PDB file of C-alpha atoms in Angstrom:
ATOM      1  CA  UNK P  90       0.000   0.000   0.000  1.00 35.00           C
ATOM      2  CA  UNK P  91       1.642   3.248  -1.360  1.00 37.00           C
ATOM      3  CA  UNK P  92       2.133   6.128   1.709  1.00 39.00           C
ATOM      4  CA  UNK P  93      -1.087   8.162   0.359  1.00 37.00           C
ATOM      5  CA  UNK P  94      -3.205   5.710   0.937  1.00 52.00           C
ATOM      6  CA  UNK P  95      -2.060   5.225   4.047  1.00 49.00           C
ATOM      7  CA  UNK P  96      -2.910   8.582   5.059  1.00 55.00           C
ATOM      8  CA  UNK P  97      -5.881   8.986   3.207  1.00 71.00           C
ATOM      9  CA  UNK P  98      -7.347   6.136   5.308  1.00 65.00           C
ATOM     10  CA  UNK P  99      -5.814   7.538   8.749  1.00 67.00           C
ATOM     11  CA  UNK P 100      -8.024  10.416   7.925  1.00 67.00           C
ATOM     12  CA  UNK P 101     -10.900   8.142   7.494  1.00 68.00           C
ATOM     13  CA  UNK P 102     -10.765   6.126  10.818  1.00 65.00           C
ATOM     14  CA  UNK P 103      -9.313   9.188  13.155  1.00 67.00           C
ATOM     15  CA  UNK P 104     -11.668  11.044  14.597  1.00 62.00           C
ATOM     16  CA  UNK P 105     -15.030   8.826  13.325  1.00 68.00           C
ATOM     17  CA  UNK P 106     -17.635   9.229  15.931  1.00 75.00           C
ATOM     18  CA  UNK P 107     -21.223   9.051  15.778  1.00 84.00           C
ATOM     19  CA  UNK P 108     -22.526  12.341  14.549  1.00 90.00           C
ATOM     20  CA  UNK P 109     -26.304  12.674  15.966  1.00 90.00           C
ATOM     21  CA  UNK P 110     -26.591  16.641  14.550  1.00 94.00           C
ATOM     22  CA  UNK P 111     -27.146  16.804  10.295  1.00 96.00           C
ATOM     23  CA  UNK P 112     -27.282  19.293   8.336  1.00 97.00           C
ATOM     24  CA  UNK P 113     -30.376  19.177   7.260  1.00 97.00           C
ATOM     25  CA  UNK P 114     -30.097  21.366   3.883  1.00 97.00           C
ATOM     26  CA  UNK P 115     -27.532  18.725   2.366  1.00 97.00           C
ATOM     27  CA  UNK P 116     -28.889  16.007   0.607  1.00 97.00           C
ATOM     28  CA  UNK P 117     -27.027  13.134  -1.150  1.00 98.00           C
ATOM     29  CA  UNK P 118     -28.506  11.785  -4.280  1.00 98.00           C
ATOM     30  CA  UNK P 119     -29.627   8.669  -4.812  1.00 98.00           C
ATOM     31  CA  UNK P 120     -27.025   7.343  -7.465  1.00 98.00           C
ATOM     32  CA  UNK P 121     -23.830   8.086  -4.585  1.00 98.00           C
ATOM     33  CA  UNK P 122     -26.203   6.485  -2.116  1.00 98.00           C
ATOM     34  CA  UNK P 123     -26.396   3.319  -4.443  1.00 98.00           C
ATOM     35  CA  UNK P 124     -22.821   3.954  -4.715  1.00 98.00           C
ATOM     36  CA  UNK P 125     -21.534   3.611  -1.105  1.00 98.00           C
ATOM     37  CA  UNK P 126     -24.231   0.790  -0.823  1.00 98.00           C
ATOM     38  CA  UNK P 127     -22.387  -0.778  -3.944  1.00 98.00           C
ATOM     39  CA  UNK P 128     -18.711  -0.640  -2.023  1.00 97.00           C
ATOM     40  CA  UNK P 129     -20.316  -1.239   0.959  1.00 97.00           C
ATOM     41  CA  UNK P 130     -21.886  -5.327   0.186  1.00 97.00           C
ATOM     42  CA  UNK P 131     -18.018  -6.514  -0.787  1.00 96.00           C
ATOM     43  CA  UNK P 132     -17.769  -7.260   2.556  1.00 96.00           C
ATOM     44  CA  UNK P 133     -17.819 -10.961   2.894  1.00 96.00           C
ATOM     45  CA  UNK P 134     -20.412 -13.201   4.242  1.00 97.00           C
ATOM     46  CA  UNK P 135     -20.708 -17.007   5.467  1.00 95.00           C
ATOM     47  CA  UNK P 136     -20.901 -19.189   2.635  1.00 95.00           C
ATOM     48  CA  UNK P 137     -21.244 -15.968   0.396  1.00 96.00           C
ATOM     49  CA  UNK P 138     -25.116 -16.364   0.699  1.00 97.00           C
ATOM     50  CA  UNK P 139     -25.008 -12.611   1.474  1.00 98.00           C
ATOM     51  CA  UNK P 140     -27.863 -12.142   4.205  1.00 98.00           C
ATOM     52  CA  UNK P 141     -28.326  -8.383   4.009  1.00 98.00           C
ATOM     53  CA  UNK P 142     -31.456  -6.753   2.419  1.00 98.00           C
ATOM     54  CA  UNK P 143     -30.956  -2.999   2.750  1.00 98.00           C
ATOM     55  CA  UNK P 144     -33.618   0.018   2.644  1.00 98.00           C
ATOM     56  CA  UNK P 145     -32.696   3.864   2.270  1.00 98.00           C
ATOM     57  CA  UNK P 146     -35.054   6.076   3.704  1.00 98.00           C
ATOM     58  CA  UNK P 147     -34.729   9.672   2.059  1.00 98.00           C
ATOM     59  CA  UNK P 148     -38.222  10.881   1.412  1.00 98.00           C
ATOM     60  CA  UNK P 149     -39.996  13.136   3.349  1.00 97.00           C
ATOM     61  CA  UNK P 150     -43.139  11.175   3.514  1.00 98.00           C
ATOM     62  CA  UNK P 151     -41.223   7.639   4.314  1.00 98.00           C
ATOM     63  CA  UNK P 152     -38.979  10.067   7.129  1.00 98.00           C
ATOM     64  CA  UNK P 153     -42.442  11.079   8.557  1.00 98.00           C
ATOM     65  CA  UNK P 154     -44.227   7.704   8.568  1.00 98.00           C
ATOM     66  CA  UNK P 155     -41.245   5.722  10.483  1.00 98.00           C
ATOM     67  CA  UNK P 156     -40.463   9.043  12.637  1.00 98.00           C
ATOM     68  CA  UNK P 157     -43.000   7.349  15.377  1.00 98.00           C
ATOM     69  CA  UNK P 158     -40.965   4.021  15.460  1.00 98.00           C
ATOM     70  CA  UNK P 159     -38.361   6.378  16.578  1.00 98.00           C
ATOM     71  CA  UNK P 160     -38.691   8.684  19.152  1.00 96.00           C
ATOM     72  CA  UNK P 161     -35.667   8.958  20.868  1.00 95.00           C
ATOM     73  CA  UNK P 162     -33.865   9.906  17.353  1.00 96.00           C
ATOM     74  CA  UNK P 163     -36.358  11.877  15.947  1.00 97.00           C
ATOM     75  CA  UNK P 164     -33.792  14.802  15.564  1.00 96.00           C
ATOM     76  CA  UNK P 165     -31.768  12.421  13.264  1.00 97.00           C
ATOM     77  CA  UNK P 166     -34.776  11.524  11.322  1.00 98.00           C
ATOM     78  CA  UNK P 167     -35.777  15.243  11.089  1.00 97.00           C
ATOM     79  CA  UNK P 168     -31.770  16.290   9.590  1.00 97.00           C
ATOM     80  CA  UNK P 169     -30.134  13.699   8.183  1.00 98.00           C
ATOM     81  CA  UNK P 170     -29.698  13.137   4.351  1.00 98.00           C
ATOM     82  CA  UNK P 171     -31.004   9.535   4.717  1.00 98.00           C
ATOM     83  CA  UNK P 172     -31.522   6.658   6.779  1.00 98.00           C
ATOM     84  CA  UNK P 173     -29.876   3.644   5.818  1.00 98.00           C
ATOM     85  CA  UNK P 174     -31.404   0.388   7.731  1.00 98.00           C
ATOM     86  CA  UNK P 175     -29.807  -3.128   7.575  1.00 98.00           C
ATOM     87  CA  UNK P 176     -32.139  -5.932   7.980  1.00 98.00           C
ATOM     88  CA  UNK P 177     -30.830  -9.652   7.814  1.00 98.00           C
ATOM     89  CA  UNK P 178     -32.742 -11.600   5.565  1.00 98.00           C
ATOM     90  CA  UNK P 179     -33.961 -15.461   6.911  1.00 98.00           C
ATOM     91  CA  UNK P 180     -34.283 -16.548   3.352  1.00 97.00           C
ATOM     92  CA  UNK P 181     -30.975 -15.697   2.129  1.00 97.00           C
ATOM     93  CA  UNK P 182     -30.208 -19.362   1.635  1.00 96.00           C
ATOM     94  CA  UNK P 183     -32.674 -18.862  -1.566  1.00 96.00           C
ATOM     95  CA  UNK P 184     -30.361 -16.624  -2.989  1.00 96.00           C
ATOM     96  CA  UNK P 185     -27.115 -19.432  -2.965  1.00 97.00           C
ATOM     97  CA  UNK P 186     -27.832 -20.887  -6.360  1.00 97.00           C
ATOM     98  CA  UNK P 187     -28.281 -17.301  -8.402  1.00 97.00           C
ATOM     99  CA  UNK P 188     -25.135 -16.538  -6.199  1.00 97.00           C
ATOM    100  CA  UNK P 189     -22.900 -19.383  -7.297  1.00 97.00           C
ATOM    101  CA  UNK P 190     -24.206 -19.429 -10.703  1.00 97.00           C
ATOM    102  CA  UNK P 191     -22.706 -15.833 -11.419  1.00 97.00           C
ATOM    103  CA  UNK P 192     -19.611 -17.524  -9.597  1.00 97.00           C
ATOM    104  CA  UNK P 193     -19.072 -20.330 -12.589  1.00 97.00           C
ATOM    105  CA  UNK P 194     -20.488 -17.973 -15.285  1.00 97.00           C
ATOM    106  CA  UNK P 195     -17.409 -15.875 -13.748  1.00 97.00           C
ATOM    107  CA  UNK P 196     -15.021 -18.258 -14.291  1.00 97.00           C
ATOM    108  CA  UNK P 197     -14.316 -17.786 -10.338  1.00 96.00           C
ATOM    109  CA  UNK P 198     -15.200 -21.811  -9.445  1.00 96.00           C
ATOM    110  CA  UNK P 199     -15.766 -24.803 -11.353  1.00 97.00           C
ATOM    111  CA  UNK P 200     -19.377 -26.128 -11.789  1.00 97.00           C
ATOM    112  CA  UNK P 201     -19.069 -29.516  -9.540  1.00 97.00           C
ATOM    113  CA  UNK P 202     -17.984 -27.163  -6.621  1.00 97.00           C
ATOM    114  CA  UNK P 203     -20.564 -24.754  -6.599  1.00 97.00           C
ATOM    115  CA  UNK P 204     -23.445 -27.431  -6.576  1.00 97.00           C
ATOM    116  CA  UNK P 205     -21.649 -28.981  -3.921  1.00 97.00           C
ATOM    117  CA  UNK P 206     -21.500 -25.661  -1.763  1.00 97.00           C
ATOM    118  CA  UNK P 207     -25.085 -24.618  -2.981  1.00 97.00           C
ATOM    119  CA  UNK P 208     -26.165 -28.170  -1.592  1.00 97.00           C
ATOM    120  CA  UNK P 209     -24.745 -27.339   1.625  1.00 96.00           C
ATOM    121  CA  UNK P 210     -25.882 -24.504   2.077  1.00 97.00           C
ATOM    122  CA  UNK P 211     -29.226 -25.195   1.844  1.00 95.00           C
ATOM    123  CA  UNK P 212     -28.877 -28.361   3.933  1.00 95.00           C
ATOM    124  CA  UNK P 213     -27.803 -26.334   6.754  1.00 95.00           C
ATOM    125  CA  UNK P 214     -29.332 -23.265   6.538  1.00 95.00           C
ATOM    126  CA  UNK P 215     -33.131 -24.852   6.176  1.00 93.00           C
ATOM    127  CA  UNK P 216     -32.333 -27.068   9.424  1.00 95.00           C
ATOM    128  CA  UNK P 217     -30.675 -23.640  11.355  1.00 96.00           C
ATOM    129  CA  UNK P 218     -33.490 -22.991  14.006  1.00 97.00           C
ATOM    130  CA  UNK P 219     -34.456 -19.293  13.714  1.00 96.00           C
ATOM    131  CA  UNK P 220     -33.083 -17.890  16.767  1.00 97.00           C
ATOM    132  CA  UNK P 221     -29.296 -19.562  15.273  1.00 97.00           C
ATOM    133  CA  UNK P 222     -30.062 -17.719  11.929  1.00 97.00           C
ATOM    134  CA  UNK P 223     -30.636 -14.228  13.438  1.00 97.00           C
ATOM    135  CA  UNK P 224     -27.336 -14.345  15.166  1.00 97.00           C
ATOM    136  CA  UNK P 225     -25.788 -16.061  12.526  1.00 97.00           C
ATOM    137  CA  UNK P 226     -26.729 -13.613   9.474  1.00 98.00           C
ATOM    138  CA  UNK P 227     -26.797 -10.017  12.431  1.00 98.00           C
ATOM    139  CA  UNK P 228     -22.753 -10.779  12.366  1.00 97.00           C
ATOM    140  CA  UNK P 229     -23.053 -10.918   8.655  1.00 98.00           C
ATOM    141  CA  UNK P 230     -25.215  -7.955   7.699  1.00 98.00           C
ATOM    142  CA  UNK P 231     -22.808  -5.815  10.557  1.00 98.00           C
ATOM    143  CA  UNK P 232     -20.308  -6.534   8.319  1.00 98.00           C
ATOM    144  CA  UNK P 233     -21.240  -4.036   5.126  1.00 98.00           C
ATOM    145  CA  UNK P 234     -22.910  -1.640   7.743  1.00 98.00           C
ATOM    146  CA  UNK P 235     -19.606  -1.334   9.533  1.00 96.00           C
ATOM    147  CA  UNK P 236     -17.978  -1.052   6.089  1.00 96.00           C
ATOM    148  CA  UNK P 237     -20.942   1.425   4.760  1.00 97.00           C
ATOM    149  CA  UNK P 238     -19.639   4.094   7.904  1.00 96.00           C
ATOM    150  CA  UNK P 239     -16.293   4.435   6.634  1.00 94.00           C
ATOM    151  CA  UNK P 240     -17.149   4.676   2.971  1.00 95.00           C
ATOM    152  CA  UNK P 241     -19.650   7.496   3.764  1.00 96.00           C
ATOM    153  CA  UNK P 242     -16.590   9.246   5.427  1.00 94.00           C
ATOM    154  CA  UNK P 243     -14.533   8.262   2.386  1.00 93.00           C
ATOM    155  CA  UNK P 244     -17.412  10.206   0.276  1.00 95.00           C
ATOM    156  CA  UNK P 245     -17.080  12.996   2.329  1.00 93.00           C
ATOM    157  CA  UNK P 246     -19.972  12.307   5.249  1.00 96.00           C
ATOM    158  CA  UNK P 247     -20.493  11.717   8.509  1.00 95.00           C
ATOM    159  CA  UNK P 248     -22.930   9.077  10.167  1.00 96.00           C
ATOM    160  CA  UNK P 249     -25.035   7.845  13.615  1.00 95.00           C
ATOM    161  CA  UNK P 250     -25.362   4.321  13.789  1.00 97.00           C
ATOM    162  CA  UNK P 251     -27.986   3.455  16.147  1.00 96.00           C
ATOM    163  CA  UNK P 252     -30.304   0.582  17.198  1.00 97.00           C
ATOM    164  CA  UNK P 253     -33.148   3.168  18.793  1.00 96.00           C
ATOM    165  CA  UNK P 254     -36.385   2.592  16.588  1.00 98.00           C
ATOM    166  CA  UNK P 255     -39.389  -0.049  16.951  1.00 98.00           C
ATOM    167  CA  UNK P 256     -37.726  -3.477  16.114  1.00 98.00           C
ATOM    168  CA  UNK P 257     -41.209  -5.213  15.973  1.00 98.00           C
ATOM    169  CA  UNK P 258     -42.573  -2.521  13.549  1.00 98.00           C
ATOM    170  CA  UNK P 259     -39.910  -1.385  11.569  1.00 98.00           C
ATOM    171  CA  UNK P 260     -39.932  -3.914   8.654  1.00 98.00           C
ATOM    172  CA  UNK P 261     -43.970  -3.582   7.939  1.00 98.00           C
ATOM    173  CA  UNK P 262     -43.467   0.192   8.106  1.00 98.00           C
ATOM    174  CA  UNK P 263     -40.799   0.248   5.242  1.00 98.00           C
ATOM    175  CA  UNK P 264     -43.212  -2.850   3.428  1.00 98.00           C
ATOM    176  CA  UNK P 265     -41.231  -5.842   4.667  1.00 98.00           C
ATOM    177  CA  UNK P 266     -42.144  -9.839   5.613  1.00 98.00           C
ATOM    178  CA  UNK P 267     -41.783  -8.936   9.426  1.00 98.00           C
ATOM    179  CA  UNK P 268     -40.928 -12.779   9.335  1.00 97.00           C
ATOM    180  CA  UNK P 269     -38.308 -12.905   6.913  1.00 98.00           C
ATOM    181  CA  UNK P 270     -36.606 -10.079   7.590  1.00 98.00           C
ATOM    182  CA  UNK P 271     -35.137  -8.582  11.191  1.00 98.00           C
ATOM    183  CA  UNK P 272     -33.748  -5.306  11.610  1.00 98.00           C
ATOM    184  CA  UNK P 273     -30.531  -4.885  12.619  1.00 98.00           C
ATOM    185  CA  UNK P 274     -28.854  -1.433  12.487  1.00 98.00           C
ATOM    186  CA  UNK P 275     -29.743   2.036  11.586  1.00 98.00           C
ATOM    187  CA  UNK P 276     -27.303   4.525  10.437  1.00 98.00           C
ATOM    188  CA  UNK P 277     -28.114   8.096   9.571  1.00 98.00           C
ATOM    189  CA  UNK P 278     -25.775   9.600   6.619  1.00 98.00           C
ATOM    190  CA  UNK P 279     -25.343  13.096   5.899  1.00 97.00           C
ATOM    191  CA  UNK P 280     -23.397  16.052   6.515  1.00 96.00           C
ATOM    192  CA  UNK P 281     -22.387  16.734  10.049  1.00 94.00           C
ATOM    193  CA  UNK P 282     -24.030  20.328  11.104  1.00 94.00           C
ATOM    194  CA  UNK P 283     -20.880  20.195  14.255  1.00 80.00           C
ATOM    195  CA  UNK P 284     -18.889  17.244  14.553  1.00 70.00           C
ATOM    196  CA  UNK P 285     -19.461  14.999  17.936  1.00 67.00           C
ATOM    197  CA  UNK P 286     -17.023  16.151  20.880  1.00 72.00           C
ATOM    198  CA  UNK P 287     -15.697  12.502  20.721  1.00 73.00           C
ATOM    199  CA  UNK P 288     -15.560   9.505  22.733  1.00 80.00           C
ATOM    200  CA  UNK P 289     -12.396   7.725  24.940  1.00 85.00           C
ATOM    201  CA  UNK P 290     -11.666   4.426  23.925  1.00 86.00           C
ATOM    202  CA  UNK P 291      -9.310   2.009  26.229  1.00 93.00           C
ATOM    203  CA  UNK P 292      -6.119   1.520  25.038  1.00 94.00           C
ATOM    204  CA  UNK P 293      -5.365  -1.689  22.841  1.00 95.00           C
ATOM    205  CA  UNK P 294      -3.156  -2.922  25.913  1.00 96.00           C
ATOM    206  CA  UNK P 295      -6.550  -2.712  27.886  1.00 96.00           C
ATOM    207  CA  UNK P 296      -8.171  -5.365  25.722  1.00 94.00           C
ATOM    208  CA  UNK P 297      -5.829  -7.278  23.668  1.00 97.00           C
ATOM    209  CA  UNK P 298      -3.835 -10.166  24.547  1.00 96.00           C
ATOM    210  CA  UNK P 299      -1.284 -12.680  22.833  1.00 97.00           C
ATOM    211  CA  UNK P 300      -0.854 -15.845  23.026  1.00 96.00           C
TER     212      UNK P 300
END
């Protein structure tokens, strides 16, 4: 990795706190939001079944009908560019053989190995009890979230990540299966109208150890 980069991505991770204060007279259009979105899902997965399902709210109507789900981040609702929610998708699994089909068509994997995997995959994600999905795909889908904050700084924006809105109502307000798919992270995008005082993290000695 050549110095620049170095530093450009020093700049990225120094200083990245959740902003909770947008300015509410920037708005991002909706190709760069597809476009952070778009760097955002490299992030890898188990088995590649990619378990994320993603919904941008940037309309002032869809703002105003999920503002009640979320009342103790209203202000973010109210002044950020757009809400980006993650939801983890039970069904994924459905997705393997479209998936690994691109894979061969890719040249990226013969064809006996991807029916192999595809078989597997299904085999164990249709015997997974429900509550072992959810925590299985929530590491998954935090994955590209996590990736989605720095790429908005990388664009030039700041974001909140939060988990304060109506779990149980979420997904039928934004015209989800409430059964397929479970929420698992908010994070507001937009331009920071003053940049959060910060927060003290332990040292790396605090919490790491060798072995």
């Amino acid at each position: 990795m050549s110095s620049f980069k170095e530093n450009d991505f020093q700049k990225i991770i120094e200083g990245r706190h959740a902003v909770h204060d947008f300015d509410p007279a920037v708005k991002i259009n909706r190709t760069e939001l597809t476009q952070m979105i778009t760097e955002s899902i490299s992030s890898p997965s188990a088995l590649n079944v990619q378990p994320w399902r993603i919904v941008i709210v940037d309309s002032p109507e869809a703002k105003a009908k999920i503002k009640p789900l979320m009342p103790a981040n209203a202000h973010q609702n109210e002044t950020a560019s757009a809400l980006v929610f993650f939801f983890a998708d039970l069904k994924a699994a459905e997705n393997a053989q479209d998936i690994y089909d691109q894979t061969v068509k890719a040249g990226k994997m013969p064809q006996e190995v991807s029916d192999h995997l595809v078989t597997i995959i299904k085999n164990v994600y249709d015997e997974m009890p429900t509550s072992a999905l959810v925590a299985t795909f929530t590491l998954d889908v935090a994955l590209p979230a996590m990736q989605f904050m720095l790429i908005a700084r990388a664009h030039g924006y700041e974001t909140g990540p939060m988990t304060g809105f109506d779990h149980d109502k979420i997904a039928a307000a934004l015209d989800l299966d409430p059964t397929r798919y479970v929420p698992v992270l908010l994070v507001a995008i937009g331009k920071a109208a003053q940049l959060s005082a910060g927060s003290v993290r332990l040292p790396a000695e605090k919490i790491l150890s060798f072995r």
